[in-house]
mmCIF file of C-alpha atoms and ligand atoms in Angstrom:
data_model
loop_
_atom_site.group_PDB
_atom_site.id
_atom_site.type_symbol
_atom_site.label_atom_id
_atom_site.label_comp_id
_atom_site.label_asym_id
_atom_site.label_seq_id
_atom_site.Cartn_x
_atom_site.Cartn_y
_atom_site.Cartn_z
ATOM 1 C CA MET A 1 38.238 10.483 -11.275
ATOM 2 C CA THR A 2 37.116 7.104 -9.698
ATOM 3 C CA GLU A 3 37.551 4.117 -11.902
ATOM 4 C CA ARG A 4 34.305 2.140 -11.848
ATOM 5 C CA LEU A 5 35.274 -1.426 -11.244
ATOM 6 C CA TYR A 6 31.537 -2.352 -11.402
ATOM 7 C CA TYR A 7 31.171 -1.233 -15.075
ATOM 8 C CA THR A 8 33.641 -4.035 -16.324
ATOM 9 C CA ASP A 9 32.685 -6.555 -13.633
ATOM 10 C CA SER A 10 29.542 -6.654 -11.462
ATOM 11 C CA TYR A 11 30.683 -9.837 -9.974
ATOM 12 C CA LEU A 12 33.767 -8.141 -8.365
ATOM 13 C CA ARG A 13 33.170 -8.465 -4.530
ATOM 14 C CA GLU A 14 36.480 -7.542 -2.967
ATOM 15 C CA PHE A 15 39.099 -5.245 -4.316
ATOM 16 C CA HIS A 16 42.166 -3.334 -3.244
ATOM 17 C CA ALA A 17 42.232 0.544 -3.803
ATOM 18 C CA ARG A 18 44.467 3.711 -2.722
ATOM 19 C CA VAL A 19 42.633 6.437 -0.906
ATOM 20 C CA LEU A 20 43.011 9.552 -3.002
ATOM 21 C CA ASP A 21 41.095 12.374 -0.832
ATOM 22 C CA ARG A 22 38.957 12.102 2.247
ATOM 23 C CA THR A 23 36.588 14.922 3.843
ATOM 24 C CA PRO A 24 38.173 16.755 7.055
ATOM 25 C CA ASP A 25 36.005 14.639 9.149
ATOM 26 C CA GLY A 26 36.812 11.560 7.543
ATOM 27 C CA ALA A 27 33.264 10.572 6.780
ATOM 28 C CA MET A 28 33.986 10.760 3.232
ATOM 29 C CA LEU A 29 36.561 8.550 1.431
ATOM 30 C CA TYR A 30 37.359 8.966 -2.256
ATOM 31 C CA LEU A 31 39.310 5.856 -3.676
ATOM 32 C CA ASP A 32 41.223 5.387 -6.968
ATOM 33 C CA ARG A 33 39.058 2.750 -8.125
ATOM 34 C CA THR A 34 35.763 1.216 -6.663
ATOM 35 C CA ALA A 35 33.407 -1.551 -7.073
ATOM 36 C CA PHE A 36 31.033 -0.132 -4.656
ATOM 37 C CA TYR A 37 27.860 0.996 -6.634
ATOM 38 C CA PRO A 38 26.506 4.612 -6.133
ATOM 39 C CA THR A 39 22.823 5.357 -5.775
ATOM 40 C CA SER A 40 21.613 6.151 -9.347
ATOM 41 C CA GLY A 41 19.126 4.957 -12.033
ATOM 42 C CA GLY A 42 16.445 3.612 -9.759
ATOM 43 C CA GLN A 43 19.108 0.985 -8.079
ATOM 44 C CA PRO A 44 20.081 1.945 -4.434
ATOM 45 C CA HIS A 45 23.767 1.981 -3.368
ATOM 46 C CA ASP A 46 25.770 -1.074 -2.092
ATOM 47 C CA THR A 47 27.180 -1.615 1.332
ATOM 48 C CA GLY A 48 30.130 -3.320 2.735
ATOM 49 C CA SER A 49 33.390 -2.433 4.326
ATOM 50 C CA ILE A 50 36.734 -0.479 3.566
ATOM 51 C CA ALA A 51 39.491 -1.420 5.520
ATOM 52 C CA GLY A 52 37.117 -2.615 7.901
ATOM 53 C CA ALA A 53 34.973 0.365 8.489
ATOM 54 C CA ALA A 54 31.229 0.140 7.429
ATOM 55 C CA VAL A 55 30.239 1.754 4.125
ATOM 56 C CA VAL A 56 26.833 3.217 4.747
ATOM 57 C CA ASP A 57 26.001 5.398 1.954
ATOM 58 C CA VAL A 58 27.875 5.598 -1.572
ATOM 59 C CA VAL A 59 27.411 8.828 -3.679
ATOM 60 C CA ASP A 60 28.026 9.429 -7.348
ATOM 61 C CA GLU A 61 29.326 12.999 -7.544
ATOM 62 C CA GLY A 62 29.971 12.971 -11.436
ATOM 63 C CA GLU A 63 33.547 12.337 -11.609
ATOM 64 C CA ARG A 64 34.439 10.758 -8.321
ATOM 65 C CA ILE A 65 32.339 8.411 -6.009
ATOM 66 C CA ALA A 66 32.005 9.229 -2.242
ATOM 67 C CA HIS A 67 32.003 6.695 -0.114
ATOM 68 C CA ARG A 68 30.378 7.342 3.576
ATOM 69 C CA VAL A 69 31.919 5.176 6.006
ATOM 70 C CA GLU A 70 31.076 4.864 9.577
ATOM 71 C CA SER A 71 34.297 4.965 11.345
ATOM 72 C CA PRO A 72 37.409 6.863 10.119
ATOM 73 C CA VAL A 73 39.940 5.217 8.013
ATOM 74 C CA ASP A 74 43.609 6.209 8.216
ATOM 75 C CA THR A 75 45.364 4.269 5.854
ATOM 76 C CA ALA A 76 46.357 5.029 2.431
ATOM 77 C CA GLU A 77 45.936 1.446 0.851
ATOM 78 C CA VAL A 78 42.345 -0.341 1.843
ATOM 79 C CA ASP A 79 40.944 -3.526 1.320
ATOM 80 C CA CYS A 80 37.353 -3.429 0.308
ATOM 81 C CA ARG A 81 34.384 -5.743 0.214
ATOM 82 C CA ILE A 82 30.791 -5.312 -1.307
ATOM 83 C CA ASP A 83 28.010 -6.733 0.580
ATOM 84 C CA TRP A 84 27.234 -9.728 -1.717
ATOM 85 C CA THR A 85 23.905 -10.657 -0.772
ATOM 86 C CA ARG A 86 22.550 -6.944 -1.025
ATOM 87 C CA ARG A 87 24.389 -6.558 -4.463
ATOM 88 C CA LEU A 88 23.046 -9.801 -5.800
ATOM 89 C CA ASP A 89 19.587 -8.910 -4.614
ATOM 90 C CA HIS A 90 20.060 -5.526 -6.492
ATOM 91 C CA MET A 91 21.184 -7.451 -9.523
ATOM 92 C CA GLN A 92 18.421 -9.541 -9.782
ATOM 93 C CA GLN A 93 15.738 -6.815 -9.396
ATOM 94 C CA HIS A 94 17.506 -4.449 -11.774
ATOM 95 C CA THR A 95 17.959 -6.925 -14.521
ATOM 96 C CA GLY A 96 14.576 -8.392 -14.216
ATOM 97 C CA GLN A 97 13.358 -4.853 -14.539
ATOM 98 C CA HIS A 98 15.098 -4.753 -18.045
ATOM 99 C CA LEU A 99 13.432 -8.035 -19.132
ATOM 100 C CA LEU A 100 9.986 -7.258 -17.567
ATOM 101 C CA SER A 101 10.325 -3.689 -19.564
ATOM 102 C CA ALA A 102 11.414 -5.712 -22.767
ATOM 103 C CA VAL A 103 8.750 -7.936 -22.641
ATOM 104 C CA PHE A 104 6.109 -5.130 -22.402
ATOM 105 C CA ILE A 105 7.446 -3.785 -25.435
ATOM 106 C CA GLU A 106 7.686 -7.032 -27.302
ATOM 107 C CA GLN A 107 4.309 -8.178 -26.170
ATOM 108 C CA PHE A 108 2.340 -4.982 -26.255
ATOM 109 C CA GLY A 109 4.442 -1.841 -27.530
ATOM 110 C CA ILE A 110 4.375 -0.491 -23.929
ATOM 111 C CA GLU A 111 7.080 1.680 -22.853
ATOM 112 C CA THR A 112 8.382 1.711 -19.415
ATOM 113 C CA ILE A 113 8.900 5.329 -18.205
ATOM 114 C CA SER A 114 10.497 4.745 -14.684
ATOM 115 C CA PHE A 115 11.791 2.142 -12.419
ATOM 116 C CA HIS A 116 12.346 2.042 -8.511
ATOM 117 C CA LEU A 117 13.964 -0.687 -6.540
ATOM 118 C CA GLY A 118 12.523 -0.849 -3.393
ATOM 119 C CA GLN A 119 13.666 -2.382 -0.082
ATOM 120 C CA GLU A 120 10.851 -4.907 -0.319
ATOM 121 C CA ILE A 121 9.200 -4.608 -3.533
ATOM 122 C CA SER A 122 10.383 -2.958 -6.946
ATOM 123 C CA THR A 123 7.949 -1.120 -9.057
ATOM 124 C CA LEU A 124 8.023 0.056 -12.668
ATOM 125 C CA ASP A 125 5.744 2.748 -14.385
ATOM 126 C CA LEU A 126 4.328 1.701 -17.879
ATOM 127 C CA GLU A 127 3.489 4.924 -20.134
ATOM 128 C CA THR A 128 -0.083 3.873 -20.413
ATOM 129 C CA PRO A 129 -3.258 3.684 -18.137
ATOM 130 C CA ALA A 130 -4.656 1.054 -20.421
ATOM 131 C CA VAL A 131 -2.935 -2.041 -18.762
ATOM 132 C CA ASP A 132 -5.044 -4.883 -16.723
ATOM 133 C CA MET A 133 -3.772 -7.553 -14.999
ATOM 134 C CA ALA A 134 -4.016 -10.218 -17.831
ATOM 135 C CA LYS A 135 -1.289 -8.242 -19.686
ATOM 136 C CA VAL A 136 0.877 -8.229 -16.752
ATOM 137 C CA VAL A 137 0.334 -12.199 -16.096
ATOM 138 C CA ALA A 138 0.933 -12.486 -19.844
ATOM 139 C CA ALA A 139 4.052 -10.452 -19.746
ATOM 140 C CA GLU A 140 5.064 -12.094 -16.448
ATOM 141 C CA ARG A 141 4.967 -15.557 -18.033
ATOM 142 C CA ARG A 142 6.816 -14.460 -21.094
ATOM 143 C CA ALA A 143 9.344 -12.849 -18.585
ATOM 144 C CA ASN A 144 9.720 -16.408 -16.904
ATOM 145 C CA GLU A 145 10.101 -18.036 -20.330
ATOM 146 C CA ALA A 146 12.953 -15.598 -21.120
ATOM 147 C CA VAL A 147 14.598 -16.431 -17.483
ATOM 148 C CA ALA A 148 14.244 -20.317 -18.257
ATOM 149 C CA GLU A 149 15.855 -19.622 -21.745
ATOM 150 C CA ASN A 150 19.044 -18.389 -19.783
ATOM 151 C CA ARG A 151 19.602 -15.898 -22.358
ATOM 152 C CA PRO A 152 23.178 -14.199 -21.998
ATOM 153 C CA ILE A 153 23.428 -10.681 -21.167
ATOM 154 C CA LEU A 154 26.149 -8.511 -22.536
ATOM 155 C CA VAL A 155 27.806 -5.303 -21.955
ATOM 156 C CA THR A 156 29.254 -3.345 -24.940
ATOM 157 C CA TYR A 157 30.383 0.079 -25.205
ATOM 158 C CA GLU A 158 29.403 1.775 -28.594
ATOM 159 C CA ASP A 159 29.425 5.311 -30.083
ATOM 160 C CA ALA A 160 26.022 6.949 -29.363
ATOM 161 C CA GLY A 161 25.657 8.279 -32.992
ATOM 162 C CA ALA A 162 26.147 4.490 -34.258
ATOM 163 C CA ALA A 163 24.578 2.686 -31.340
ATOM 164 C CA GLY A 164 20.938 1.724 -33.171
ATOM 165 C CA ASP A 165 18.078 -0.592 -32.082
ATOM 166 C CA LEU A 166 17.395 0.835 -28.486
ATOM 167 C CA ARG A 167 14.735 0.026 -26.545
ATOM 168 C CA LYS A 168 14.655 3.598 -25.422
ATOM 169 C CA PRO A 169 16.918 6.531 -27.232
ATOM 170 C CA SER A 170 20.033 7.767 -24.818
ATOM 171 C CA ASP A 171 20.257 11.540 -24.503
ATOM 172 C CA ARG A 172 24.053 11.100 -23.602
ATOM 173 C CA GLY A 173 26.919 11.789 -26.571
ATOM 174 C CA GLY A 174 30.139 9.932 -26.778
ATOM 175 C CA THR A 175 30.603 6.372 -25.761
ATOM 176 C CA LEU A 176 27.381 4.408 -24.458
ATOM 177 C CA ARG A 177 27.266 1.331 -21.996
ATOM 178 C CA ILE A 178 24.636 -0.852 -23.763
ATOM 179 C CA VAL A 179 23.302 -3.667 -21.874
ATOM 180 C CA SER A 180 21.659 -6.233 -23.860
ATOM 181 C CA ILE A 181 19.442 -9.088 -23.483
ATOM 182 C CA ASP A 182 20.497 -11.624 -26.283
ATOM 183 C CA GLY A 183 17.778 -11.358 -28.908
ATOM 184 C CA LEU A 184 15.279 -9.430 -26.734
ATOM 185 C CA ASP A 185 16.647 -6.017 -25.648
ATOM 186 C CA ARG A 186 19.475 -3.368 -25.929
ATOM 187 C CA ILE A 187 19.503 -0.313 -23.910
ATOM 188 C CA ALA A 188 22.031 2.230 -22.448
ATOM 189 C CA CYS A 189 22.466 1.599 -18.783
ATOM 190 C CA GLY A 190 25.149 2.326 -16.076
ATOM 191 C CA GLY A 191 23.715 -0.102 -13.636
ATOM 192 C CA THR A 192 24.770 -3.743 -12.283
ATOM 193 C CA HIS A 193 23.304 -6.729 -14.118
ATOM 194 C CA VAL A 194 23.511 -10.468 -13.889
ATOM 195 C CA ARG A 195 25.355 -12.087 -16.831
ATOM 196 C CA LEU A 196 22.435 -15.028 -17.725
ATOM 197 C CA THR A 197 18.725 -14.285 -17.434
ATOM 198 C CA GLY A 198 18.696 -17.557 -15.430
ATOM 199 C CA GLU A 199 20.484 -15.708 -12.367
ATOM 200 C CA ILE A 200 17.422 -13.488 -12.100
ATOM 201 C CA GLY A 201 15.304 -16.399 -10.956
ATOM 202 C CA PRO A 202 11.617 -16.196 -10.788
ATOM 203 C CA ILE A 203 9.683 -13.066 -11.626
ATOM 204 C CA LEU A 204 6.645 -12.502 -9.862
ATOM 205 C CA THR A 205 4.517 -9.429 -10.610
ATOM 206 C CA ARG A 206 1.906 -8.425 -8.000
ATOM 207 C CA ARG A 207 -0.149 -5.129 -7.297
ATOM 208 C CA LEU A 208 -1.469 -2.450 -10.351
ATOM 209 C CA GLU A 209 -1.842 1.172 -9.415
ATOM 210 C CA LYS A 210 -3.240 3.736 -12.010
ATOM 211 C CA ILE A 211 -1.236 6.753 -11.286
ATOM 212 C CA ARG A 212 -2.376 9.846 -13.497
ATOM 213 C CA ASN A 213 -1.763 8.429 -17.192
ATOM 214 C CA CYS A 214 0.462 5.356 -16.146
ATOM 215 C CA THR A 215 0.165 1.979 -14.573
ATOM 216 C CA ARG A 216 2.587 0.900 -11.710
ATOM 217 C CA VAL A 217 3.262 -2.549 -11.563
ATOM 218 C CA GLU A 218 4.887 -4.074 -8.458
ATOM 219 C CA PHE A 219 7.293 -7.173 -9.463
ATOM 220 C CA LEU A 220 9.936 -9.054 -7.497
ATOM 221 C CA CYS A 221 12.576 -11.430 -8.625
ATOM 222 C CA GLY A 222 14.944 -14.197 -7.369
ATOM 223 C CA GLY A 223 15.018 -14.827 -3.771
ATOM 224 C CA ARG A 224 12.582 -11.976 -3.013
ATOM 225 C CA ALA A 225 10.031 -13.600 -5.239
ATOM 226 C CA VAL A 226 10.362 -16.989 -3.205
ATOM 227 C CA ARG A 227 10.445 -15.111 0.107
ATOM 228 C CA ARG A 228 7.058 -13.452 -0.856
ATOM 229 C CA ALA A 229 5.431 -16.456 -2.389
ATOM 230 C CA ARG A 230 6.264 -18.100 0.908
ATOM 231 C CA ALA A 231 4.706 -15.212 3.000
ATOM 232 C CA ASP A 232 1.447 -15.285 0.766
ATOM 233 C CA TYR A 233 1.220 -19.056 1.036
ATOM 234 C CA ASP A 234 1.600 -18.900 4.977
ATOM 235 C CA ALA A 235 -0.947 -15.990 5.090
ATOM 236 C CA LEU A 236 -3.505 -18.020 2.776
ATOM 237 C CA SER A 237 -3.100 -21.003 4.822
ATOM 238 C CA ARG A 238 -4.074 -19.757 8.105
ATOM 239 C CA ILE A 239 -7.073 -17.985 6.346
ATOM 240 C CA ALA A 240 -7.958 -21.714 4.980
ATOM 241 C CA GLN A 241 -7.404 -22.906 8.419
ATOM 242 C CA ALA A 242 -9.821 -20.699 9.812
ATOM 243 C CA PHE A 243 -12.259 -21.567 7.371
ATOM 244 C CA SER A 244 -11.488 -25.408 7.882
ATOM 245 C CA THR A 245 -11.168 -25.663 3.977
ATOM 246 C CA SER A 246 -8.258 -26.347 1.487
ATOM 247 C CA LEU A 247 -6.300 -23.270 -0.041
ATOM 248 C CA ASP A 248 -8.125 -23.549 -3.594
ATOM 249 C CA GLU A 249 -11.363 -23.689 -2.030
ATOM 250 C CA THR A 250 -10.728 -20.768 0.472
ATOM 251 C CA PRO A 251 -12.079 -17.983 -1.861
ATOM 252 C CA GLN A 252 -15.272 -19.569 -2.556
ATOM 253 C CA VAL A 253 -15.897 -20.332 1.000
ATOM 254 C CA ALA A 254 -14.968 -17.110 2.258
ATOM 255 C CA ALA A 255 -17.264 -15.476 -0.318
ATOM 256 C CA ALA A 256 -19.951 -17.916 1.178
ATOM 257 C CA GLN A 257 -19.487 -17.152 4.516
ATOM 258 C CA ILE A 258 -19.557 -13.449 3.794
ATOM 259 C CA ASP A 259 -22.949 -13.941 2.025
ATOM 260 C CA ALA A 260 -24.115 -16.183 5.137
ATOM 261 C CA ALA A 261 -23.068 -13.295 7.534
ATOM 262 C CA ARG A 262 -24.810 -10.600 5.522
ATOM 263 C CA GLU A 263 -28.120 -12.617 5.554
ATOM 264 C CA SER A 264 -27.846 -13.128 9.198
ATOM 265 C CA ASP A 265 -27.707 -9.209 9.559
ATOM 266 C CA ARG A 266 -30.528 -8.836 7.643
ATOM 267 C CA THR A 267 -32.592 -11.284 9.598
ATOM 268 C CA GLN A 268 -31.168 -9.597 12.910
ATOM 269 C CA ARG A 269 -32.425 -6.102 11.652
ATOM 270 C CA LYS A 270 -35.799 -7.299 10.852
ATOM 271 C CA LEU A 271 -35.990 -8.911 14.205
ATOM 272 C CA GLU A 272 -35.041 -6.205 15.923
ATOM 273 C CA SER A 273 -37.554 -3.701 14.232
ATOM 274 C CA GLU A 274 -40.204 -6.660 14.898
ATOM 275 C CA LEU A 275 -39.191 -6.379 18.457
ATOM 276 C CA ALA A 276 -39.142 -2.719 18.674
ATOM 277 C CA ARG A 277 -42.848 -2.585 17.253
ATOM 278 C CA TYR A 278 -43.866 -5.018 19.977
ATOM 279 C CA GLN A 279 -42.138 -3.203 22.849
ATOM 280 C CA GLY A 280 -43.555 0.405 21.371
ATOM 281 C CA ARG A 281 -47.014 -0.846 21.778
ATOM 282 C CA GLU A 282 -46.356 -2.293 25.095
ATOM 283 C CA LEU A 283 -44.989 0.733 26.319
ATOM 284 C CA TYR A 284 -48.037 2.573 25.125
ATOM 285 C CA GLU A 285 -50.531 0.412 26.480
ATOM 286 C CA GLY A 286 -48.594 1.200 29.865
ATOM 287 C CA ALA A 287 -48.403 4.980 29.515
ATOM 288 C CA ALA A 288 -51.136 6.921 30.935
ATOM 289 C CA PRO A 289 -52.444 9.920 28.998
ATOM 290 C CA GLY A 290 -51.349 13.251 30.841
ATOM 291 C CA ALA A 291 -53.694 16.175 31.307
ATOM 292 C CA ASN A 292 -53.135 17.550 27.931
ATOM 293 C CA GLY A 293 -54.308 14.180 26.607
ATOM 294 C CA LEU A 294 -50.898 13.106 25.365
ATOM 295 C CA ARG A 295 -48.947 9.909 26.282
ATOM 296 C CA SER A 296 -45.234 10.781 26.982
ATOM 297 C CA VAL A 297 -42.506 8.449 27.526
ATOM 298 C CA SER A 298 -38.945 8.468 27.658
ATOM 299 C CA ARG A 299 -36.121 6.320 27.071
ATOM 300 C CA ARG A 300 -32.402 6.756 27.889
ATOM 301 C CA LEU A 301 -29.155 4.876 27.178
ATOM 302 C CA PRO A 302 -26.027 5.158 28.844
ATOM 303 C CA LYS A 303 -24.358 5.081 25.448
ATOM 304 C CA GLY A 304 -24.767 4.386 21.659
ATOM 305 C CA THR A 305 -26.662 6.303 19.134
ATOM 306 C CA MET A 306 -30.166 7.452 18.479
ATOM 307 C CA GLU A 307 -30.232 4.614 15.690
ATOM 308 C CA ASP A 308 -30.814 2.337 18.970
ATOM 309 C CA LEU A 309 -33.820 4.219 19.638
ATOM 310 C CA ARG A 310 -35.171 5.164 16.631
ATOM 311 C CA ALA A 311 -37.517 1.791 15.876
ATOM 312 C CA LEU A 312 -38.926 1.987 19.218
ATOM 313 C CA ALA A 313 -39.651 5.798 18.763
ATOM 314 C CA GLN A 314 -41.437 5.303 15.442
ATOM 315 C CA SER A 315 -43.522 2.464 16.788
ATOM 316 C CA PHE A 316 -44.451 4.346 20.093
ATOM 317 C CA THR A 317 -45.548 7.297 18.135
ATOM 318 C CA ALA A 318 -47.527 5.255 15.254
ATOM 319 C CA GLN A 319 -50.055 4.997 18.153
ATOM 320 C CA PRO A 320 -52.424 8.155 18.775
ATOM 321 C CA LYS A 321 -51.704 11.051 20.685
ATOM 322 C CA ALA A 322 -48.162 9.898 21.514
ATOM 323 C CA VAL A 323 -45.022 11.701 22.463
ATOM 324 C CA PHE A 324 -41.674 9.830 22.718
ATOM 325 C CA VAL A 325 -38.120 11.515 24.088
ATOM 326 C CA GLY A 326 -35.117 9.767 23.826
ATOM 327 C CA ALA A 327 -31.434 10.451 25.332
ATOM 328 C CA VAL A 328 -27.977 8.764 24.899
ATOM 329 C CA GLU A 329 -25.505 10.125 27.431
ATOM 330 C CA ARG A 330 -22.317 9.296 25.599
ATOM 331 C CA PRO A 331 -22.256 11.190 23.166
ATOM 332 C CA ALA A 332 -24.943 13.311 24.685
ATOM 333 C CA SER A 333 -28.056 13.549 22.270
ATOM 334 C CA VAL A 334 -31.711 13.516 22.096
ATOM 335 C CA MET A 335 -34.718 12.805 20.194
ATOM 336 C CA LEU A 336 -38.261 13.810 19.938
ATOM 337 C CA ALA A 337 -40.933 11.826 18.014
ATOM 338 C CA THR A 338 -44.584 12.767 17.951
ATOM 339 C CA SER A 339 -47.560 11.022 16.425
ATOM 340 C CA ALA A 340 -49.058 13.028 13.481
ATOM 341 C CA ASP A 341 -52.317 14.046 15.813
ATOM 342 C CA SER A 342 -50.230 15.162 18.925
ATOM 343 C CA GLY A 343 -50.415 18.852 17.718
ATOM 344 C CA ILE A 344 -46.576 18.843 18.213
ATOM 345 C CA GLU A 345 -44.028 19.389 15.180
ATOM 346 C CA ALA A 346 -40.706 17.620 16.630
ATOM 347 C CA GLY A 347 -38.232 19.745 14.661
ATOM 348 C CA LYS A 348 -39.881 22.972 15.488
ATOM 349 C CA ILE A 349 -39.760 22.272 18.913
ATOM 350 C CA LEU A 350 -36.382 20.539 19.402
ATOM 351 C CA GLN A 351 -34.482 22.821 17.297
ATOM 352 C CA PRO A 352 -34.399 26.160 19.601
ATOM 353 C CA LEU A 353 -34.344 24.008 22.568
ATOM 354 C CA LEU A 354 -31.001 22.597 21.212
ATOM 355 C CA LEU A 355 -29.486 25.999 20.197
ATOM 356 C CA GLN A 356 -30.537 27.284 23.567
ATOM 357 C CA ALA A 357 -28.528 24.344 25.355
ATOM 358 C CA GLY A 358 -25.404 24.959 22.795
ATOM 359 C CA GLY A 359 -26.053 21.953 20.805
ATOM 360 C CA ARG A 360 -27.659 21.406 17.221
ATOM 361 C CA GLY A 361 -29.479 19.244 15.165
ATOM 362 C CA GLY A 362 -33.259 19.269 13.376
ATOM 363 C CA GLY A 363 -35.554 17.006 11.668
ATOM 364 C CA SER A 364 -38.742 16.760 10.362
ATOM 365 C CA ALA A 365 -42.400 17.295 12.120
ATOM 366 C CA ARG A 366 -42.513 13.526 13.143
ATOM 367 C CA LEU A 367 -39.168 12.980 14.080
ATOM 368 C CA ALA A 368 -35.875 15.432 15.295
ATOM 369 C CA GLN A 369 -32.756 14.593 16.749
ATOM 370 C CA GLY A 370 -29.611 16.743 17.857
ATOM 371 C CA SER A 371 -26.522 16.543 20.073
ATOM 372 C CA VAL A 372 -26.130 18.904 23.312
ATOM 373 C CA PRO A 373 -23.155 19.394 25.526
ATOM 374 C CA SER A 374 -23.671 16.461 28.312
ATOM 375 C CA ASP A 375 -24.243 19.095 31.315
ATOM 376 C CA THR A 376 -27.281 20.205 29.412
ATOM 377 C CA LEU A 377 -28.630 16.730 28.335
ATOM 378 C CA ASP A 378 -30.894 16.553 31.686
ATOM 379 C CA GLN A 379 -32.399 20.013 31.306
ATOM 380 C CA VAL A 380 -33.509 19.399 27.522
ATOM 381 C CA VAL A 381 -34.976 16.198 28.216
ATOM 382 C CA ARG A 382 -37.093 17.722 31.017
ATOM 383 C CA ALA A 383 -38.057 20.387 28.899
ATOM 384 C CA LEU A 384 -39.223 17.901 26.177
ATOM 385 C CA LEU A 385 -41.003 15.662 29.081
ATOM 386 C CA ASN A 386 -43.100 18.988 30.009
ATOM 387 C CA LEU A 387 -44.670 19.741 26.269
HETATM 388 ZN ZN1 ZN B 401 20.202 -1.793 -16.250
#
């Protein structure tokens, strides 16, 4: 059975131990005592070194803790070192989660059902979908107050039957390891925690996500919160610079620019349709009627969509006895538009031609369109022009 040194001292960074066992390939080591925290309770394992060999994974096997090392360790006694930067970061996120969960209960009676400590961002899942940003911001403010109050965080061992007033009932029997934030929270937990709320550092909540009947809240504590705030500031500064405005003015300026761009799009569409109307009339004037009395023209684009030809087609066929054939080469597609007095029902004519050519499509009596294999485009256009 491995003695878990992190239970009694989560600040222990270096320790001496005896190797009790190792797997035949030497990849896994078992020590008589360890300060390496194994992955559990939503908190990832520690890293560091055992007799100079890098520790890349720590697994809780129940009675024993297995340490996966990158290179073999032959000695019977070993000096071990925890990667403290990683551990302190984990302790900040983990203790910050205790505090946030306690505050969600205190302020709103909302329970936390799970916690995940991620590489960049951590999350906690609240038991209700009815959490909005205002509540999260209020919880964040209260949690940061508790950080400033620098409340002691204590670990005590209590009998499961007698341990009362826990935030969440424990399903374990025997002796419980209770972690308490003075005056705020008591919960059974086997993780590593800082000893004062001040050591959690700043607490920053971010995105909310509804997941089934829960709300997932992203949060960062300590150094992570500061790094994230720095990255946010840098990103916002670049946007503000692009808009030639101050940080605080950026949202209004961006919204105004988006409105202006939309207005400009509307104007452009209006002008394009007016231009198409003129072009359609001009095209009509220049087209001589055929033997059947119809004026037929075609327009072909190397690439684009039928939308690019629609206004011109409609304007042309707004004149009497008119037939308009449109084609786009990439992707290969065709259009047939006809005036009401042409005697040609566009959809009825085009659809069988498309099918015959291995394409598909259709439309109304006045305007129909569809796609065809590229090598049949010319053939379909010729057929339409010979109507
Ligand atoms: Zn904990």
